[in-house]
Amino acid sequence: MDSILITYSYYIWTIGCQMNRAESERLSALFRSHGYMEASHVNTADIIVVNSCVVRKHAEDKVINKLHNLKAIKSRRPNVRIMLTGCFVGQSPAELHKLFPYIDDFLRPGEFPEWLPQTDCAPAVSIQSDVSAYVPIIQGCNNFCTYCIVPYRRGREKSRPLTDITREIRQLAQQGIKEVTLVGQNVDSYGHDLPNKPSLAQLLTELNDIDGLLRIRFLTNHPKDMSSVLIDTMARLDKVCRQINLPVQSGDDAILQAMRRGYQIADYLALISRLRQAMPDIAITTDIIVGFPGESDKQFQNTYKLLADLRFDAVHVAAYSSRPGTLAASMFTDDVPLEIKKARLASVEALQKQIAGELNAIYLGQTMEVLVDGTNKGRWKGRTRSDKIVFFSGGKNLQGKTIMVFIEKTGSWSLQGKLNAISNSI
């Protein structure tokens, strides 16, 4: 009698930062190495994973709603295994078990289930495409900004060995991955806790020599920890993209001090100047929090002016929300009215839409190198080395190739063009 092969399936729901996406990719690879197949829908999976985020209340509410929905699935299918990981778990999973007794496994960020041993299988490919991948290099954070819950949920900084990272990325390149993004809560602190104290600059230098790898990015950076050596290394290495995310959070020194960011605006301006002097073509993005406790109209205007003066390629803006367990929640009253927060957020978004449109307009009529990572509404989609999204028409079988695209139209959030007739594909 022929034996029957039973295949189990898994489903991963991810919300939050690039670190969460990277950890979901690694967990997916682990499942696949043990013979599990990825389910197309949560209702058909034998294992369901929720990779959570609690940085903002909106994200936490989404996680809680998802967990309540899974309770109904568990009641219908008692044998389904439900796992919760990410920042919602934090350092006390036992307390969560009391609230969600139907969840089988509670894993702290970056942990793997004990019942599923790790193997030496090849690492995951990006869930976004077969072109790029997120690779975690450091876990946790030592900064304890007053608004942030991350150090309490992910713990202190812990770097991965440089040899492990380079081996993983070399395997990814052999699989066909063209671009990697190194991720961590503070990548600039990479290596300080390892025996030989390798730096991010040293890691980038090692990765730059990997055959088949075309582009390297990294995030998130902390202004107080970004060194001149790192800037010089970025400018020197051909595979490191001239693009960086450098969160400023506020344009007012008093607010920065209340946030415990560890720098003043003069320091930040000097850092931006060094970056642009070393790499005049660099694209810089930033993060802003509006409505931090005590933020006056004048202090917000300081932030607005900073954005107008520095003209970032993109600004990720959020309204402050108090997170239980953070220093800010115990030190300050959330005293900026919601309607004022919304108005300030809208003001920043309107300013940035104008600035981004003006910055992108300079690419009109230019030919740009684009790494193709998919399609959208019948057109190819990719990104430039400065992380500009480009949609273009023309050509076949371009996935994973670098293409020269002639830009015919620009907007605040993307560029559009056509395949250059004399482009070279890689």
Coordinates of C-alpha atoms in Angstrom, one line a residue:
M1 CA 0.0 0.0 0.0
D2 CA 1.4 3.4 -1.0
S3 CA 2.2 5.8 1.9
I4 CA 0.3 9.1 2.1
L5 CA 2.4 12.2 2.3
I6 CA 0.9 14.7 4.8
T7 CA 1.9 18.3 4.2
Y8 CA 1.3 21.0 6.9
S9 CA 0.9 24.6 6.1
Y10 CA 1.6 27.9 7.8
Y11 CA 0.3 31.5 7.6
I12 CA 2.2 34.6 8.9
W13 CA 0.5 37.9 9.5
T14 CA 2.9 40.8 9.9
I15 CA 2.5 44.4 11.0
G16 CA 5.1 47.0 11.8
C17 CA 8.6 47.8 10.9
Q18 CA 11.1 46.3 8.6
M19 CA 12.6 44.3 11.4
N20 CA 9.3 42.5 11.8
R21 CA 9.2 41.8 8.1
A22 CA 12.8 40.4 8.3
E23 CA 11.9 38.2 11.2
S24 CA 8.8 36.9 9.5
E25 CA 10.9 36.0 6.4
R26 CA 13.4 34.1 8.6
L27 CA 10.5 32.3 10.4
S28 CA 9.0 31.4 7.0
A29 CA 12.3 30.0 5.8
L30 CA 12.5 27.8 9.0
F31 CA 9.0 26.5 8.3
R32 CA 9.9 25.6 4.7
S33 CA 13.1 23.9 5.8
H34 CA 10.9 21.5 7.8
G35 CA 8.6 20.8 4.9
Y36 CA 5.8 23.2 5.7
M37 CA 4.0 24.9 2.8
E38 CA 2.8 28.5 2.9
A39 CA -1.0 28.7 3.1
S40 CA -2.8 31.2 0.8
H41 CA -5.3 32.1 3.5
V42 CA -5.4 32.1 7.3
N43 CA -8.5 29.7 7.3
T44 CA -6.6 26.9 5.7
A45 CA -3.3 27.0 7.7
D46 CA -2.3 24.5 10.3
I47 CA 0.0 27.1 12.0
I48 CA -0.9 30.7 12.3
V49 CA 1.7 33.3 13.3
V50 CA 0.9 36.9 14.3
N51 CA 4.0 39.1 14.2
S52 CA 2.9 42.1 16.2
C53 CA 3.7 45.8 16.7
V54 CA 2.8 48.2 19.5
V55 CA 4.8 51.2 18.6
R56 CA 1.6 53.2 18.1
K57 CA -1.9 52.5 19.5
H58 CA -3.4 52.1 16.0
A59 CA -1.0 49.2 15.4
E60 CA -1.7 47.6 18.8
D61 CA -5.5 47.8 18.2
K62 CA -5.0 46.0 14.9
V63 CA -3.1 43.2 16.7
I64 CA -5.7 42.8 19.3
N65 CA -8.5 42.7 16.7
K66 CA -6.5 40.0 14.8
L67 CA -6.1 37.9 18.0
H68 CA -9.8 38.1 18.7
N69 CA -10.5 36.9 15.2
L70 CA -8.2 34.0 15.7
K71 CA -10.1 32.9 18.8
A72 CA -13.1 32.1 16.5
I73 CA -10.8 30.1 14.2
K74 CA -9.4 28.2 17.2
S75 CA -12.9 27.3 18.4
R76 CA -13.8 25.9 15.0
R77 CA -10.5 24.2 14.5
P78 CA -9.0 23.2 17.9
N79 CA -5.9 21.6 16.3
V80 CA -4.7 24.7 14.6
R81 CA -1.6 26.1 16.3
I82 CA -1.5 29.8 17.0
M83 CA 1.7 31.7 17.7
L84 CA 2.2 35.3 18.8
T85 CA 5.5 37.1 18.4
G86 CA 6.8 40.6 17.9
C87 CA 6.8 43.6 20.3
F88 CA 3.3 42.8 21.7
V89 CA 4.9 39.9 23.5
G90 CA 7.8 41.8 25.2
Q91 CA 9.4 40.4 28.3
S92 CA 6.4 38.9 30.1
P93 CA 4.6 36.4 27.9
A94 CA 3.0 34.7 31.0
E95 CA 0.8 37.7 31.5
L96 CA -0.4 37.6 27.9
H97 CA -1.3 33.9 28.3
K98 CA -3.9 34.9 30.9
L99 CA -5.5 37.3 28.4
F100 CA -5.2 35.0 25.4
P101 CA -5.3 31.4 26.7
Y102 CA -6.1 30.0 23.2
I103 CA -2.7 31.0 21.9
D104 CA -0.3 28.1 21.9
D105 CA 3.1 29.9 21.7
F106 CA 4.3 33.3 22.8
L107 CA 7.7 34.2 21.3
R108 CA 9.7 37.3 22.2
P109 CA 10.9 39.3 19.1
G110 CA 13.3 37.4 17.1
E111 CA 12.8 34.1 18.9
F112 CA 11.9 30.8 17.2
P113 CA 9.6 28.1 18.6
E114 CA 11.5 25.4 20.6
W115 CA 9.5 22.6 19.0
L116 CA 10.8 23.6 15.5
P117 CA 14.6 23.3 15.7
Q118 CA 16.7 25.6 13.6
T119 CA 18.6 24.1 10.7
D120 CA 21.4 25.1 8.4
C121 CA 18.9 25.7 5.6
A122 CA 19.3 28.6 3.2
P123 CA 17.8 31.9 4.5
A124 CA 14.5 33.3 3.4
V125 CA 13.9 35.3 0.3
S126 CA 12.0 38.5 0.7
I127 CA 8.2 38.2 1.0
Q128 CA 8.1 41.4 -1.1
S129 CA 9.7 39.8 -4.2
D130 CA 12.5 37.5 -5.3
V131 CA 14.7 40.5 -5.8
S132 CA 15.4 42.0 -2.4
A133 CA 15.6 40.9 1.2
Y134 CA 15.6 42.3 4.7
V135 CA 18.4 41.0 6.9
P136 CA 18.5 41.8 10.6
I137 CA 21.9 42.6 12.0
I138 CA 21.2 43.9 15.5
Q139 CA 18.3 43.4 17.9
G140 CA 17.0 45.7 20.6
C141 CA 18.0 49.2 21.6
N142 CA 19.9 50.9 24.4
N143 CA 18.7 54.5 23.9
F144 CA 15.4 54.6 25.8
C145 CA 13.9 57.5 24.0
T146 CA 11.0 58.6 26.3
Y147 CA 8.3 57.9 23.7
C148 CA 9.5 54.5 22.6
I149 CA 8.4 51.1 23.9
V150 CA 11.0 49.1 21.8
P151 CA 13.8 48.7 24.5
Y152 CA 11.2 47.3 26.9
R153 CA 9.9 44.8 24.4
R154 CA 13.0 43.9 22.4
G155 CA 15.6 44.3 25.2
R156 CA 19.1 45.7 25.0
E157 CA 21.2 45.7 21.9
K158 CA 22.5 42.4 20.7
S159 CA 24.5 42.2 17.4
R160 CA 24.7 39.2 15.1
P161 CA 28.2 38.0 14.4
L162 CA 29.6 39.5 11.2
T163 CA 30.5 36.1 9.8
D164 CA 26.8 34.9 10.2
I165 CA 25.5 38.0 8.4
T166 CA 28.0 37.8 5.5
R167 CA 27.3 34.0 5.1
E168 CA 23.6 34.6 5.0
I169 CA 23.8 37.4 2.4
R170 CA 26.2 35.4 0.3
Q171 CA 23.6 32.6 0.2
L172 CA 20.9 35.1 -0.7
A173 CA 23.0 36.4 -3.6
Q174 CA 23.5 32.8 -4.8
Q175 CA 19.7 32.4 -4.7
G176 CA 19.3 35.4 -7.0
I177 CA 18.7 38.2 -4.5
K178 CA 20.1 41.5 -5.9
E179 CA 19.5 43.9 -3.0
V180 CA 19.6 43.6 0.8
T181 CA 18.5 46.0 3.5
L182 CA 20.3 45.6 6.8
V183 CA 17.8 46.3 9.6
G184 CA 17.9 47.0 13.3
Q185 CA 16.5 49.4 15.8
N186 CA 19.8 51.3 15.7
V187 CA 22.1 49.9 13.0
D188 CA 24.8 52.5 13.8
S189 CA 25.4 50.7 17.1
Y190 CA 26.2 47.4 15.3
G191 CA 29.1 45.4 16.7
H192 CA 29.8 47.3 19.9
D193 CA 28.8 44.3 22.0
L194 CA 30.8 41.7 20.0
P195 CA 34.2 40.5 21.0
N196 CA 36.2 42.1 18.1
K197 CA 33.8 45.1 18.0
P198 CA 33.2 45.2 14.2
S199 CA 31.5 48.3 13.0
L200 CA 28.7 48.9 10.5
A201 CA 31.3 50.4 8.2
Q202 CA 33.3 47.1 8.3
L203 CA 30.3 45.0 7.7
L204 CA 29.4 47.1 4.6
T205 CA 32.9 46.7 3.3
E206 CA 32.7 42.9 3.6
L207 CA 29.3 42.8 1.9
N208 CA 30.4 45.1 -1.0
D209 CA 32.7 42.2 -2.3
I210 CA 29.9 39.6 -2.6
D211 CA 29.4 38.5 -6.2
G212 CA 25.9 38.9 -7.6
L213 CA 24.8 41.4 -4.9
L214 CA 24.1 44.8 -6.6
R215 CA 22.7 47.1 -3.8
I216 CA 23.0 47.5 -0.1
R217 CA 20.8 49.6 2.2
F218 CA 20.5 49.9 5.9
L219 CA 18.2 51.3 8.5
T220 CA 17.3 52.7 11.0
N221 CA 20.0 55.2 11.9
H222 CA 20.4 57.3 15.1
P223 CA 21.8 60.8 14.6
K224 CA 23.9 60.7 17.7
D225 CA 25.6 57.4 16.7
M226 CA 26.3 58.0 13.0
S227 CA 30.1 58.3 12.5
S228 CA 32.2 60.1 10.0
V229 CA 33.8 56.7 9.2
L230 CA 30.4 55.3 8.2
I231 CA 29.7 58.4 6.0
D232 CA 33.1 58.0 4.3
T233 CA 32.5 54.3 3.8
M234 CA 29.1 55.0 2.2
A235 CA 30.7 57.4 -0.2
R236 CA 33.5 55.0 -1.1
L237 CA 31.6 51.7 -1.7
D238 CA 29.9 51.3 -5.0
K239 CA 27.1 48.9 -3.9
V240 CA 26.0 51.0 -0.9
C241 CA 23.0 53.1 -2.0
R242 CA 23.2 56.8 -1.6
Q243 CA 20.1 56.9 0.5
I244 CA 19.6 57.0 4.2
N245 CA 16.8 57.3 6.8
L246 CA 17.9 59.7 9.6
P247 CA 15.0 60.3 12.1
V248 CA 15.1 63.8 13.7
Q249 CA 11.7 63.5 15.4
S250 CA 11.5 67.2 16.2
G251 CA 13.0 70.5 15.1
D252 CA 13.0 71.9 18.6
D253 CA 15.8 71.4 21.2
A254 CA 13.5 71.4 24.2
I255 CA 11.3 68.7 22.7
L256 CA 14.4 66.7 21.7
Q257 CA 15.6 66.9 25.3
A258 CA 12.2 65.8 26.6
M259 CA 12.4 62.9 24.1
R260 CA 15.9 62.0 25.4
R261 CA 17.3 61.9 21.8
G262 CA 20.8 62.8 22.8
Y263 CA 21.5 65.6 20.3
Q264 CA 20.5 69.1 19.5
I265 CA 19.4 70.6 16.2
A266 CA 22.8 72.1 15.5
D267 CA 24.3 68.6 15.7
Y268 CA 21.7 67.2 13.3
L269 CA 22.3 70.0 10.8
A270 CA 26.0 69.4 10.9
L271 CA 25.4 65.7 10.3
I272 CA 23.2 66.4 7.3
S273 CA 25.8 68.8 6.0
R274 CA 28.5 66.1 6.2
L275 CA 26.4 63.6 4.4
R276 CA 25.6 66.0 1.6
Q277 CA 29.2 67.1 1.2
A278 CA 30.4 63.6 1.0
M279 CA 27.6 62.5 -1.3
P280 CA 25.9 65.4 -3.1
D281 CA 23.4 63.0 -4.7
I282 CA 22.3 61.4 -1.5
A283 CA 18.6 61.0 -0.8
I284 CA 17.7 61.6 2.9
T285 CA 14.5 60.7 4.6
T286 CA 13.4 61.4 8.2
D287 CA 10.8 60.7 10.9
I288 CA 8.8 63.2 12.7
I289 CA 6.5 63.1 15.8
V290 CA 4.0 65.9 16.1
G291 CA 2.1 66.7 19.3
F292 CA 4.6 65.4 21.8
P293 CA 3.6 66.4 25.3
G294 CA 4.0 70.1 25.9
E295 CA 4.7 70.9 22.2
S296 CA 3.7 74.5 21.7
D297 CA 2.8 76.2 18.4
K298 CA 6.2 77.8 18.2
Q299 CA 8.0 74.5 18.8
F300 CA 6.0 72.9 16.1
Q301 CA 6.9 75.8 13.8
N302 CA 10.5 75.0 14.5
T303 CA 10.0 71.5 13.2
Y304 CA 8.1 72.8 10.2
K305 CA 10.9 75.2 9.4
L306 CA 13.5 72.5 9.7
L307 CA 11.6 70.4 7.2
A308 CA 11.2 73.3 4.8
D309 CA 14.9 74.2 5.1
L310 CA 16.4 70.7 4.8
R311 CA 14.0 69.5 2.0
F312 CA 14.0 65.7 2.7
D313 CA 13.1 63.2 0.0
A314 CA 10.5 61.7 2.3
V315 CA 9.1 62.4 5.8
H316 CA 7.4 59.8 7.8
V317 CA 5.2 61.7 10.2
A318 CA 3.1 60.4 13.1
A319 CA 1.0 62.0 15.8
Y320 CA 2.2 61.3 19.4
S321 CA 0.3 58.6 21.2
S322 CA 1.1 57.7 24.8
R323 CA 2.4 54.2 25.2
P324 CA 2.0 52.6 28.7
G325 CA 5.3 51.5 30.0
T326 CA 7.4 54.2 28.3
L327 CA 9.1 57.0 30.2
A328 CA 7.0 59.6 28.5
A329 CA 3.8 58.0 29.8
S330 CA 4.9 58.3 33.4
M331 CA 6.7 61.7 33.0
F332 CA 4.3 63.8 30.9
T333 CA 0.7 64.4 30.4
D334 CA -0.5 63.9 26.9
D335 CA -1.8 67.5 26.8
V336 CA -1.8 68.4 23.0
P337 CA -5.5 68.1 21.8
L338 CA -6.1 65.5 19.1
E339 CA -7.5 68.1 16.7
I340 CA -4.2 70.1 17.0
K341 CA -2.2 66.9 16.4
K342 CA -4.2 66.2 13.3
A343 CA -3.7 69.7 12.0
R344 CA 0.0 69.6 12.5
L345 CA 0.3 66.2 10.9
A346 CA -1.7 67.5 7.9
S347 CA 0.5 70.5 7.7
V348 CA 3.7 68.4 7.6
E349 CA 2.2 66.1 5.0
A350 CA 1.1 69.0 2.7
L351 CA 4.6 70.6 3.0
Q352 CA 6.3 67.3 2.2
K353 CA 4.1 66.6 -0.8
Q354 CA 5.2 69.9 -2.3
I355 CA 8.9 69.3 -1.5
A356 CA 8.9 65.8 -2.8
G357 CA 7.2 66.9 -6.0
E358 CA 9.8 69.6 -6.5
L359 CA 12.7 67.2 -5.8
N360 CA 11.4 64.5 -8.1
A361 CA 10.7 67.0 -10.9
I362 CA 14.5 67.3 -11.6
Y363 CA 14.5 63.7 -12.9
L364 CA 12.1 64.6 -15.7
G365 CA 13.8 63.8 -19.0
Q366 CA 16.7 61.9 -17.3
T367 CA 17.6 58.2 -17.7
M368 CA 17.8 56.4 -14.4
E369 CA 19.0 52.9 -13.3
V370 CA 16.1 50.9 -11.9
L371 CA 16.2 47.5 -10.2
V372 CA 12.9 45.8 -11.3
D373 CA 11.1 44.1 -8.5
G374 CA 7.6 43.5 -9.8
T375 CA 4.6 44.7 -11.8
N376 CA 1.7 47.0 -11.1
K377 CA -1.4 47.4 -13.3
G378 CA 0.4 46.0 -16.4
R379 CA 3.6 48.1 -16.0
W380 CA 6.9 47.2 -14.6
K381 CA 7.8 48.5 -11.1
G382 CA 11.2 49.1 -9.6
R383 CA 13.4 51.4 -7.5
T384 CA 16.4 53.7 -8.2
R385 CA 19.5 53.6 -6.1
S386 CA 18.0 56.6 -4.2
D387 CA 14.9 54.5 -3.5
K388 CA 12.6 56.4 -5.9
I389 CA 9.7 54.2 -7.1
V390 CA 9.5 54.0 -10.9
F391 CA 6.8 52.6 -13.1
F392 CA 7.6 52.0 -16.7
S393 CA 6.5 50.2 -19.8
G394 CA 8.3 48.1 -22.4
G395 CA 10.4 44.9 -22.3
K396 CA 9.8 41.3 -21.2
N397 CA 11.2 39.1 -18.5
L398 CA 12.7 42.0 -16.6
Q399 CA 12.2 40.8 -13.0
G400 CA 15.4 41.1 -11.0
K401 CA 17.3 43.1 -13.7
T402 CA 18.7 46.6 -13.6
I403 CA 17.3 48.6 -16.4
M404 CA 17.9 52.1 -17.7
V405 CA 14.5 54.0 -17.7
F406 CA 13.8 57.3 -19.4
I407 CA 11.6 59.4 -17.1
E408 CA 8.6 60.9 -18.8
K409 CA 6.5 62.0 -15.8
T410 CA 7.2 62.8 -12.1
G411 CA 5.0 63.2 -9.0
S412 CA 5.4 63.5 -5.3
W413 CA 5.6 59.8 -4.6
S414 CA 6.8 58.1 -7.8
L415 CA 8.3 58.5 -11.3
Q416 CA 7.0 57.1 -14.6
G417 CA 8.8 56.3 -17.8
K418 CA 9.7 53.9 -20.5
L419 CA 12.4 51.4 -21.1
N420 CA 15.4 53.1 -22.7
A421 CA 16.1 51.6 -26.1
I422 CA 19.8 51.4 -25.5
S423 CA 19.7 50.2 -21.9
N424 CA 21.8 47.3 -20.6
S425 CA 20.2 44.6 -18.5
I426 CA 22.1 42.8 -15.8

